[in-house]
CSV table of C-alpha atoms and ligand atoms in Angstrom, one decimal:
chain,number,residue,atom,x,y,z
A,1,MET,CA,374.2,164.0,159.7
A,2,PRO,CA,376.0,161.5,163.9
A,3,LEU,CA,373.9,163.4,165.8
A,4,ILE,CA,369.9,163.3,166.0
A,5,ILE,CA,367.8,164.3,168.5
A,6,VAL,CA,364.5,163.1,168.5
A,7,VAL,CA,361.3,165.7,170.4
A,8,GLY,CA,358.3,165.2,171.3
A,9,ALA,CA,356.6,168.7,169.5
A,10,GLN,CA,353.5,168.6,170.9
A,11,TRP,CA,352.3,167.1,175.0
A,12,GLY,CA,353.9,164.0,175.3
A,13,ASP,CA,352.7,160.5,173.3
A,14,GLU,CA,353.4,162.2,170.2
A,15,GLY,CA,354.8,158.0,168.9
A,16,LYS,CA,358.6,159.0,169.7
A,17,GLY,CA,359.0,155.2,171.0
A,18,ARG,CA,358.4,154.3,166.7
A,19,ILE,CA,360.2,156.7,165.4
A,20,VAL,CA,363.4,156.0,167.8
A,21,ASP,CA,362.5,152.3,167.0
A,22,TYR,CA,362.4,153.5,163.2
A,23,LEU,CA,365.3,155.9,163.2
A,24,ALA,CA,367.1,153.6,165.3
A,25,ALA,CA,368.2,151.2,162.2
A,26,GLY,CA,370.8,153.3,161.5
A,27,ALA,CA,372.7,154.3,164.6
A,28,ASP,CA,375.2,153.4,166.6
A,29,PHE,CA,373.9,154.3,170.1
A,30,VAL,CA,370.1,155.6,171.6
A,31,ALA,CA,370.1,157.7,173.8
A,32,ARG,CA,367.4,159.0,176.6
A,33,TYR,CA,368.6,162.4,178.1
A,34,ASN,CA,365.8,163.8,180.6
A,35,GLY,CA,362.9,162.4,182.4
A,36,GLY,CA,362.0,158.7,184.1
A,37,ASP,CA,359.4,156.5,184.1
A,38,ASN,CA,356.6,158.8,183.0
A,39,ALA,CA,357.3,158.7,179.6
A,40,GLY,CA,356.1,155.5,178.0
A,41,HIS,CA,357.2,154.7,174.4
A,42,THR,CA,355.7,151.7,172.4
A,43,VAL,CA,357.3,150.2,169.7
A,44,THR,CA,355.8,147.8,167.9
A,45,VAL,CA,357.8,145.0,165.5
A,46,GLY,CA,355.6,142.3,163.9
A,47,GLY,CA,353.0,142.7,166.7
A,48,LYS,CA,354.9,142.2,169.5
A,49,ILE,CA,354.3,145.6,171.1
A,50,PHE,CA,356.8,146.6,173.4
A,51,ARG,CA,355.7,149.5,176.3
A,52,LEU,CA,359.4,151.2,177.0
A,53,HIS,CA,359.2,153.7,180.0
A,54,LEU,CA,363.2,153.6,181.4
A,55,VAL,CA,365.2,151.8,178.6
A,56,PRO,CA,365.6,153.7,174.8
A,57,SER,CA,363.4,152.7,171.8
A,58,GLY,CA,366.2,152.0,170.1
A,59,ILE,CA,367.0,148.5,172.3
A,60,VAL,CA,365.3,146.2,170.4
A,61,HIS,CA,366.8,146.2,167.4
A,62,PRO,CA,369.4,144.2,168.3
A,63,HIS,CA,372.9,145.9,167.2
A,64,THR,CA,372.2,149.5,169.6
A,65,ILE,CA,374.2,150.8,172.9
A,66,ALA,CA,371.5,152.3,174.7
A,67,VAL,CA,371.8,154.5,176.6
A,68,MET,CA,370.3,155.9,180.3
A,69,GLY,CA,371.6,160.1,180.9
A,70,ASN,CA,372.8,161.2,183.4
A,71,GLY,CA,369.9,163.5,182.5
A,72,MET,CA,367.1,160.8,184.0
A,73,VAL,CA,365.6,160.3,187.1
A,74,ILE,CA,366.0,156.4,187.4
A,75,HIS,CA,363.4,154.2,189.4
A,76,PRO,CA,365.9,150.9,190.2
A,77,HIS,CA,362.8,148.7,190.6
A,78,THR,CA,361.0,149.7,187.5
A,79,LEU,CA,364.0,149.8,185.5
A,80,ILE,CA,364.6,145.6,186.4
A,81,GLU,CA,360.9,144.9,185.8
A,82,GLU,CA,361.8,145.9,182.6
A,83,MET,CA,364.8,144.5,181.4
A,84,THR,CA,363.2,141.7,182.6
A,85,THR,CA,360.5,141.9,180.5
A,86,LEU,CA,362.8,142.7,177.4
A,87,ARG,CA,364.6,139.8,178.0
A,88,SER,CA,361.4,137.6,178.0
A,89,ALA,CA,360.2,139.0,174.9
A,90,GLY,CA,363.8,137.9,173.2
A,91,VAL,CA,366.4,141.0,173.5
A,92,SER,CA,369.7,140.8,175.0
A,93,ILE,CA,370.1,143.3,177.8
A,94,ALA,CA,373.6,142.7,178.7
A,95,PRO,CA,376.1,145.5,180.9
A,96,GLN,CA,378.2,145.3,177.6
A,97,ARG,CA,374.3,147.0,175.9
A,98,LEU,CA,373.2,149.2,178.5
A,99,HIS,CA,374.9,151.7,180.4
A,100,ILE,CA,374.2,154.2,183.1
A,101,SER,CA,375.7,157.8,183.1
A,102,PRO,CA,377.2,157.4,187.4
A,103,ALA,CA,375.4,161.5,187.7
A,104,ALA,CA,371.9,159.8,187.3
A,105,HIS,CA,369.5,160.6,190.2
A,106,LEU,CA,367.9,157.5,191.3
A,107,ILE,CA,363.9,157.8,192.6
A,108,THR,CA,363.4,156.3,196.1
A,109,PRO,CA,360.5,154.8,197.3
A,110,ALA,CA,359.9,158.5,199.5
A,111,HIS,CA,359.9,160.6,196.6
A,112,ARG,CA,357.0,158.2,194.6
A,113,ALA,CA,355.2,158.5,198.7
A,114,LEU,CA,355.7,162.3,198.2
A,115,ASP,CA,354.5,162.8,194.6
A,116,ARG,CA,351.1,161.6,195.8
A,117,ALA,CA,350.9,163.1,198.8
A,118,GLN,CA,351.3,166.4,197.3
A,119,GLU,CA,349.4,165.6,194.7
A,120,ALA,CA,346.9,165.2,196.8
A,121,ALA,CA,347.9,167.8,199.2
A,122,ARG,CA,347.0,170.2,196.0
A,123,GLY,CA,343.8,169.7,195.6
A,124,ARG,CA,341.6,171.2,192.9
A,125,SER,CA,344.8,172.6,191.0
A,126,ALA,CA,346.5,169.3,190.9
A,127,ILE,CA,349.0,168.9,188.4
A,128,GLY,CA,347.7,165.2,186.9
A,129,THR,CA,351.6,163.3,187.8
A,130,THR,CA,352.2,160.2,186.9
A,131,GLY,CA,352.7,159.6,190.4
A,132,ARG,CA,355.8,158.0,189.8
A,133,GLY,CA,358.1,160.3,191.8
A,134,ILE,CA,359.7,162.5,188.9
A,135,GLY,CA,359.3,165.9,191.0
A,136,PRO,CA,360.8,164.7,194.0
A,137,ALA,CA,363.6,163.4,192.9
A,138,TYR,CA,363.9,166.4,190.9
A,139,MET,CA,363.8,168.4,193.4
A,140,ASP,CA,366.2,166.2,195.8
A,141,LYS,CA,368.8,167.1,193.0
A,142,ALA,CA,368.6,171.0,192.0
A,143,ALA,CA,368.5,170.9,196.5
A,144,ARG,CA,372.3,169.1,196.0
A,145,ARG,CA,371.2,166.1,198.6
A,146,GLY,CA,369.9,162.9,195.7
A,147,LEU,CA,371.1,160.4,195.3
A,148,ARG,CA,372.7,158.9,192.4
A,149,MET,CA,373.6,155.9,190.2
A,150,ALA,CA,377.1,156.2,191.2
A,151,ASP,CA,376.2,156.8,195.1
A,152,LEU,CA,375.3,152.8,193.7
A,153,LEU,CA,379.7,151.2,194.2
A,154,THR,CA,380.2,153.6,198.0
A,155,PRO,CA,380.4,151.8,201.4
A,156,ASN,CA,378.0,154.2,202.8
A,157,PHE,CA,375.1,153.7,200.5
A,158,GLY,CA,372.6,152.4,202.6
A,159,GLU,CA,373.3,155.2,205.7
A,160,ARG,CA,372.2,157.9,203.0
A,161,LEU,CA,370.0,156.1,201.5
A,162,ARG,CA,367.8,155.2,205.6
A,163,ALA,CA,369.0,159.3,206.5
A,164,HIS,CA,366.9,159.7,202.4
A,165,LEU,CA,364.0,158.1,204.0
A,166,GLN,CA,363.4,159.6,207.6
A,167,GLU,CA,363.8,162.6,205.4
A,168,ALA,CA,361.3,162.5,203.5
A,169,ASN,CA,358.6,160.6,206.3
A,170,ARG,CA,358.9,163.9,208.1
A,171,THR,CA,357.4,165.7,205.4
A,172,LEU,CA,354.9,162.9,204.2
A,173,SER,CA,353.5,163.4,208.3
A,174,LEU,CA,353.4,167.3,207.7
A,175,LEU,CA,351.2,165.8,204.2
A,176,ASP,CA,349.3,163.5,206.2
A,177,ALA,CA,350.6,161.2,204.1
A,178,PRO,CA,351.0,157.9,205.6
A,179,GLU,CA,355.3,157.2,206.6
A,180,LEU,CA,357.3,154.5,204.7
A,181,ASP,CA,358.8,151.8,206.7
A,182,VAL,CA,362.3,153.0,206.7
A,183,GLU,CA,364.3,149.6,207.6
A,184,THR,CA,361.3,147.8,204.2
A,185,GLU,CA,362.1,150.0,202.1
A,186,ALA,CA,364.8,150.1,202.6
A,187,GLN,CA,366.4,146.9,203.0
A,188,ALA,CA,364.0,146.2,199.6
A,189,TYR,CA,365.5,149.0,198.1
A,190,LEU,CA,369.0,147.4,198.2
A,191,ASP,CA,368.4,144.4,197.5
A,192,GLN,CA,367.5,145.7,193.6
A,193,ILE,CA,369.6,148.5,193.5
A,194,SER,CA,373.2,146.6,193.7
A,195,ARG,CA,372.3,144.1,190.2
A,196,LEU,CA,372.6,147.6,188.3
A,197,ALA,CA,376.3,148.0,189.6
A,198,LEU,CA,377.6,146.4,186.5
A,199,TYR,CA,375.3,148.9,184.1
A,200,ILE,CA,377.4,152.0,185.1
A,201,ARG,CA,379.9,153.4,182.1
A,202,ASP,CA,381.1,157.2,181.5
A,203,VAL,CA,378.5,157.3,178.9
A,204,SER,CA,379.6,160.9,178.3
A,205,GLY,CA,382.9,160.7,177.4
A,206,GLU,CA,382.0,157.2,175.1
A,207,LEU,CA,379.7,159.3,173.1
A,208,ALA,CA,382.1,162.0,172.8
A,209,LEU,CA,384.3,159.2,171.4
A,210,ALA,CA,381.3,157.6,169.2
A,211,LEU,CA,380.4,161.1,167.8
A,212,GLN,CA,384.4,161.6,166.8
A,213,ARG,CA,384.1,158.4,165.0
A,214,GLY,CA,381.5,159.4,163.0
A,215,GLN,CA,379.2,157.4,165.0
A,216,THR,CA,375.7,158.1,165.1
A,217,VAL,CA,374.6,158.8,168.4
A,218,LEU,CA,370.4,158.8,168.4
A,219,ALA,CA,368.9,160.8,171.3
A,220,GLU,CA,365.1,160.2,172.9
A,221,GLY,CA,364.2,163.0,174.0
A,222,ALA,CA,360.7,161.7,176.7
A,223,GLN,CA,358.2,164.1,177.6
A,224,GLY,CA,357.3,166.9,174.6
A,225,THR,CA,358.4,170.1,174.6
A,226,LEU,CA,354.9,171.6,176.2
A,227,LEU,CA,355.6,170.3,179.0
A,228,ASP,CA,359.3,171.5,179.6
A,229,LEU,CA,360.0,172.8,183.2
A,230,ASP,CA,361.0,176.3,181.6
A,231,HIS,CA,359.2,176.5,178.4
A,232,GLY,CA,355.7,174.5,178.6
A,233,THR,CA,352.3,175.1,180.2
A,234,TYR,CA,354.0,176.0,183.6
A,235,PRO,CA,353.2,174.7,186.5
A,236,TYR,CA,351.0,171.6,184.2
A,237,VAL,CA,354.8,170.2,183.7
A,238,THR,CA,356.9,167.7,184.0
A,239,SER,CA,359.8,168.3,185.9
A,240,SER,CA,363.0,167.5,183.3
A,241,THR,CA,364.0,170.1,180.8
A,242,THR,CA,362.5,168.5,177.9
A,243,VAL,CA,363.9,170.6,174.1
A,244,ALA,CA,366.3,169.3,172.2
A,245,PRO,CA,369.5,171.6,173.8
A,246,ALA,CA,368.6,169.6,176.7
A,247,ALA,CA,369.8,166.1,174.8
A,248,LEU,CA,373.9,167.9,175.0
A,249,SER,CA,373.7,168.5,179.1
A,250,GLY,CA,371.0,165.4,180.1
A,251,LEU,CA,374.0,163.5,178.2
A,252,GLY,CA,377.6,165.1,179.1
A,253,LEU,CA,378.0,166.3,175.5
A,254,GLY,CA,379.5,169.6,174.5
A,255,MET,CA,378.0,171.6,171.7
A,256,ASN,CA,380.6,170.7,168.9
A,257,ALA,CA,378.4,167.7,169.0
A,258,ALA,CA,375.1,169.9,167.8
A,259,ARG,CA,376.9,171.4,165.3
A,260,GLU,CA,375.1,170.1,162.1
A,261,ALA,CA,372.6,167.3,163.9
A,262,ARG,CA,369.0,167.4,162.8
A,263,VAL,CA,366.8,168.2,165.3
A,264,VAL,CA,363.5,165.6,164.5
A,265,GLY,CA,359.8,167.1,166.1
A,266,VAL,CA,357.5,164.1,166.4
A,267,VAL,CA,354.2,165.7,165.4
A,268,LYS,CA,351.0,163.5,165.6
A,269,ALA,CA,348.4,165.0,163.1
A,270,PHE,CA,346.0,165.8,165.5
A,271,LEU,CA,346.9,167.0,169.7
A,272,THR,CA,346.7,165.4,172.6
A,273,ARG,CA,347.7,166.2,176.6
A,274,VAL,CA,347.3,164.1,179.8
A,275,GLY,CA,346.8,165.7,183.3
A,276,ALA,CA,345.3,169.7,183.8
A,277,GLY,CA,347.0,172.6,182.0
A,278,PRO,CA,345.2,174.3,179.4
A,279,PHE,CA,344.6,173.2,175.8
A,280,PRO,CA,343.0,175.8,173.3
A,281,THR,CA,341.9,173.2,170.7
A,282,GLU,CA,341.1,170.8,173.1
A,283,LEU,CA,337.8,168.7,171.9
A,284,GLN,CA,335.3,167.6,173.7
A,285,GLY,CA,331.9,165.1,172.5
A,286,LYS,CA,331.2,162.5,169.3
A,287,LEU,CA,333.9,164.1,167.9
A,288,ALA,CA,336.8,163.9,171.2
A,289,GLU,CA,335.7,159.8,171.3
A,290,ARG,CA,336.2,159.3,167.8
A,291,LEU,CA,339.8,161.0,168.1
A,292,ARG,CA,340.8,158.8,170.9
A,293,GLY,CA,339.4,155.6,170.2
A,294,THR,CA,337.7,153.2,173.0
A,295,GLY,CA,340.7,151.4,173.8
A,296,ALA,CA,339.9,148.4,171.5
A,297,ASN,CA,343.2,149.9,169.5
A,298,PRO,CA,346.8,149.4,170.7
A,299,TRP,CA,347.0,152.7,169.6
A,300,ASP,CA,344.3,154.7,170.8
A,301,GLU,CA,344.8,157.6,173.1
A,302,PHE,CA,344.6,156.1,176.8
A,303,GLY,CA,348.1,156.2,178.9
A,304,THR,CA,351.1,153.4,178.2
A,305,THR,CA,352.2,154.7,181.7
A,306,THR,CA,349.1,155.7,183.5
A,307,GLY,CA,345.9,153.7,181.4
A,308,ARG,CA,344.2,157.9,182.0
A,309,PRO,CA,342.3,159.2,178.9
A,310,ARG,CA,344.1,161.7,177.4
A,311,ARG,CA,342.6,165.0,176.3
A,312,VAL,CA,342.4,165.4,172.7
A,313,GLY,CA,342.0,168.5,170.3
A,314,TRP,CA,342.6,169.8,166.8
A,315,LEU,CA,346.6,170.2,166.3
A,316,ASP,CA,347.7,173.4,166.9
A,317,GLY,CA,350.3,175.6,164.3
A,318,VAL,CA,350.7,178.5,167.1
A,319,LEU,CA,352.1,176.0,169.6
A,320,LEU,CA,354.5,173.9,166.8
A,321,ARG,CA,355.8,176.8,165.4
A,322,TYR,CA,356.6,177.3,169.3
A,323,ALA,CA,358.4,174.2,169.8
A,324,VAL,CA,360.0,174.2,166.3
A,325,ARG,CA,361.6,177.2,167.9
A,326,VAL,CA,362.5,175.9,171.0
A,327,ASN,CA,363.8,173.3,169.6
A,328,GLY,CA,365.5,174.6,166.7
A,329,LEU,CA,363.3,171.8,164.6
A,330,THR,CA,365.2,170.2,161.5
A,331,GLU,CA,362.8,168.5,159.9
A,332,LEU,CA,359.2,167.1,161.5
A,333,ILE,CA,357.7,163.3,160.9
A,334,VAL,CA,354.2,163.6,161.3
A,335,THR,CA,352.5,160.1,163.3
A,336,LYS,CA,349.1,159.3,163.3
A,337,LEU,CA,347.4,160.7,160.1
A,338,ASP,CA,346.0,156.8,158.9
A,339,ILE,CA,343.4,158.2,162.0
A,340,LEU,CA,342.4,160.9,160.6
A,341,SER,CA,341.0,158.9,157.4
A,342,GLY,CA,336.9,159.0,157.4
A,343,LEU,CA,336.3,162.7,158.7
A,344,GLU,CA,334.7,164.7,156.8
A,345,THR,CA,336.3,168.4,157.6
A,346,LEU,CA,339.5,168.9,159.9
A,347,LYS,CA,340.6,171.8,161.3
A,348,ILE,CA,343.8,173.6,162.3
A,349,CYS,CA,344.6,176.5,164.4
A,350,THR,CA,346.4,178.7,162.7
A,351,ALA,CA,346.2,181.6,165.0
A,352,TYR,CA,344.8,182.7,169.1
A,353,THR,CA,342.6,185.2,169.7
A,354,VAL,CA,343.4,187.3,173.1
A,355,ASN,CA,341.9,190.0,174.8
A,356,ASN,CA,340.3,190.8,171.0
A,357,THR,CA,343.6,191.2,169.5
A,358,HIS,CA,345.0,189.0,166.5
A,359,VAL,CA,348.1,186.3,167.7
A,360,CYS,CA,350.1,184.5,165.5
A,361,ASP,CA,353.0,183.6,168.0
A,362,LEU,CA,353.0,183.4,171.4
A,363,PRO,CA,354.5,186.9,172.9
A,364,GLY,CA,354.3,185.9,176.8
A,365,GLY,CA,355.2,181.9,176.7
A,366,PRO,CA,352.5,179.8,176.3
A,367,ASP,CA,351.5,180.1,180.2
A,368,ALA,CA,349.5,182.7,178.6
A,369,LEU,CA,347.9,180.1,176.2
A,370,ALA,CA,344.4,179.8,179.2
A,371,SER,CA,342.8,182.9,178.1
A,372,CYS,CA,343.5,182.0,174.0
A,373,THR,CA,341.0,181.5,171.6
A,374,PRO,CA,341.8,179.8,168.7
A,375,LEU,CA,341.8,180.4,164.9
A,376,TYR,CA,341.1,177.9,162.6
A,377,GLU,CA,341.8,177.2,159.6
A,378,GLU,CA,339.5,174.8,157.9
A,379,LEU,CA,340.2,171.1,155.4
A,380,PRO,CA,338.9,169.1,154.0
A,381,GLY,CA,339.2,165.7,155.1
A,382,TRP,CA,339.6,161.7,153.1
A,383,LYS,CA,338.0,158.8,153.4
A,384,GLU,CA,340.4,156.1,152.1
A,385,ASP,CA,342.3,154.1,154.3
A,386,ILE,CA,345.7,155.0,154.1
A,387,THR,CA,347.6,153.1,156.1
A,388,HIS,CA,349.4,150.6,153.5
A,389,VAL,CA,350.1,154.0,151.7
A,390,ARG,CA,354.0,153.5,151.5
A,391,ARG,CA,354.8,157.3,149.0
A,392,TRP,CA,353.2,160.7,149.0
A,393,SER,CA,351.5,160.0,145.6
A,394,ASP,CA,349.9,157.8,146.9
A,395,LEU,CA,348.4,159.7,149.5
A,396,PRO,CA,344.7,161.4,148.8
A,397,LYS,CA,345.0,165.0,147.4
A,398,ASN,CA,343.5,165.9,150.7
A,399,ALA,CA,345.8,164.1,153.5
A,400,GLN,CA,348.6,165.4,151.1
A,401,ARG,CA,347.0,169.3,151.1
A,402,TYR,CA,346.7,168.5,155.3
A,403,LEU,CA,350.6,167.6,155.3
A,404,GLU,CA,351.7,170.8,153.2
A,405,ARG,CA,349.3,173.2,155.7
A,406,ILE,CA,351.5,171.8,158.8
A,407,ALA,CA,354.4,172.3,156.9
A,408,ALA,CA,353.7,175.9,155.8
A,409,LEU,CA,352.6,177.0,159.0
A,410,ALA,CA,355.2,175.2,161.1
A,411,GLU,CA,358.1,176.7,157.7
A,412,THR,CA,359.9,173.1,158.3
A,413,PRO,CA,359.8,170.7,156.0
A,414,ILE,CA,357.9,167.2,156.8
A,415,LYS,CA,360.5,164.4,156.2
A,416,MET,CA,358.7,160.9,156.6
A,417,VAL,CA,354.8,160.2,157.5
A,418,SER,CA,353.2,157.6,159.8
A,419,LEU,CA,350.7,156.0,159.6
A,420,GLY,CA,350.4,152.7,161.9
A,421,PRO,CA,352.4,151.6,164.7
A,422,GLU,CA,354.6,148.9,162.8
A,423,ARG,CA,357.8,149.8,162.4
A,424,GLU,CA,357.3,149.4,158.8
A,425,GLN,CA,354.8,151.7,158.5
A,426,ILE,CA,356.1,154.4,157.0
A,427,PHE,CA,357.1,156.3,154.2
A,428,ALA,CA,360.0,158.9,153.7
A,429,LEU,CA,359.5,162.4,150.9
B,1,GDP,P1,354.9,158.2,172.8
B,1,GDP,O1,355.2,158.6,174.5
B,1,GDP,O2,355.7,159.6,172.2
B,1,GDP,O3,357.0,156.9,172.5
B,1,GDP,O4,354.2,157.7,172.1
B,1,GDP,P2,353.3,156.8,172.9
B,1,GDP,O5,353.5,155.0,172.9
B,1,GDP,O6,353.1,156.8,174.5
B,1,GDP,O7,351.8,157.0,172.4
B,1,GDP,C1,352.0,156.8,170.4
B,1,GDP,C2,350.8,155.3,170.5
B,1,GDP,O8,350.7,156.0,168.8
B,1,GDP,C3,351.7,154.0,170.6
B,1,GDP,O9,350.4,153.1,170.7
B,1,GDP,C4,351.6,154.2,169.3
B,1,GDP,O10,351.9,152.1,169.0
B,1,GDP,C5,350.7,154.7,168.2
B,1,GDP,N1,351.7,154.6,167.5
B,1,GDP,C6,352.7,156.1,166.7
B,1,GDP,N2,352.7,155.6,165.9
B,1,GDP,C7,351.3,155.4,165.3
B,1,GDP,C8,350.7,155.7,163.9
B,1,GDP,O11,351.3,156.3,162.9
B,1,GDP,N3,349.5,155.4,163.4
B,1,GDP,C9,348.6,155.1,164.5
B,1,GDP,N4,347.7,154.4,163.9
B,1,GDP,N5,349.8,154.4,166.0
B,1,GDP,C10,350.3,154.9,166.0
B,2,IMO,P1,356.6,160.4,177.0
B,2,IMO,O1,357.3,160.5,176.9
B,2,IMO,C1,352.6,162.8,178.4
B,2,IMO,C2,352.7,164.7,182.1
B,2,IMO,C3,351.7,163.9,182.9
B,2,IMO,C4,351.5,165.7,184.1
B,2,IMO,C5,352.7,166.0,183.7
B,2,IMO,C6,353.6,166.1,184.9
B,2,IMO,O2,355.5,158.9,177.2
B,2,IMO,O3,355.4,161.9,175.8
B,2,IMO,P2,355.3,163.6,186.5
B,2,IMO,O4,354.8,162.8,186.6
B,2,IMO,O5,356.1,164.1,184.6
B,2,IMO,O6,355.7,164.4,187.2
B,2,IMO,O7,353.6,164.5,185.9
B,2,IMO,O8,353.8,165.5,182.4
B,2,IMO,N1,353.2,163.8,181.2
B,2,IMO,C7,353.6,162.9,180.3
B,2,IMO,N2,352.7,162.9,179.0
B,2,IMO,N3,354.0,161.0,178.0
B,2,IMO,C8,354.7,161.7,178.8
B,2,IMO,O9,356.0,161.1,178.3
B,2,IMO,C9,354.5,162.7,179.7
B,2,IMO,N4,355.0,162.5,181.1
B,2,IMO,C10,354.7,163.3,182.0
B,2,IMO,O10,350.1,163.2,182.9
B,2,IMO,O11,350.3,166.1,183.5
B,3,MG,MG1,353.8,157.9,175.6
């Protein structure tokens, strides 16, 4: 299957990085198609932890070529820092291995300042963004005034950058936020960014050719289905298209690339969300603390990008069915099943009540979620530590039942189960 698209089926942080790293063993190219360094993807290999924000997670395998597509927004300083960290961990980052689309947009210090100022201005209705400048960068893209990777190579880039910073200062002053020192910021930005020129390639053409040759392209989604700008819980969403079809437009691939594509939805065995917005199955108190963890383990539920504690809850079957539909998922991979070991009873939301009516779908889309009360099905838990299990038949019966119920609700097969953050802590069904 030459194109494999990996997407988050929930609100992000499902373990996409860990799954992409695993699948990348069989891929030639690993390509990010949306978002920027709001993403935090964790890869764990032999106890070594890589926290990736911009570089695709497949980079840890030395045979892969990592691609950053036109759908991305790139903060150059973060990218250069990430490249340096990877190099010092022994990962080769040469221009032959990392290719950036000329049409990818740039995030500037002004976008970050505007993100923070706009969040402050929203007051109690703040979205809880990551503060990485994602929204303002996509705003400039839609307004057709953004700066792109290709602009780096043009002689008037410095002039355009300064004009952009001055324009942002006008908005910052309207928001009563501190203005930027245009000359200092411009100089620091120009010093950094010139180093990226060597990495710019026609990735759209390169990936189309790779697929024609029968090579495997692994598209790595960032964020998750319910954070999608159109299909998520608007306005509590990110500013990019996160769902699987965006892998085509975000990499410059045509519809023919989607024919027979494998579309993998990564599903955490429970549910988490960072930032504000509706979350019908959210838990509070002791059970929430138990699922979140204390922060003592690297996999506990604290944001990879911001360190914020994640909100936690039971798996939501209605939202999962919705994710299957809007992404066209052909299979599910379930992560963090190990975290549920030891819980006496597990719950799965199978439907909602809205105004005394029973609903199993989201007729009005996820915007209506705030008024939905979940209806639960209870399943018995299991006590055994399952982190060493490597085949279906070794899973406790109740863990098998839990997974079977998820697959039945989603009407989609589960193809792999992850039981720990390490590359090998996974098995196929
Ligand atoms: P992503 O944004 O979807 O790539 O996910 P994150 O990396 O932000 O968060 C997932 C966290 O769970 C990371 O710390 C992973 O190392 C960890 N993780 C992934 N799969 C598993 C698993 O099956 N079990 C456990 N215990 N941790 C996992
Ligand atoms: P990965 O790829 C979880 C959330 C933020 C906020 C909303 C908008 O690691 O799964 P933004 O900064 O994008 O404008 O914030 O989206 N958010 C994520 N939540 N995982 C992510 O990425 C996220 N990226 C953004 O918390 O609620
Ligand atoms: Mg993450």
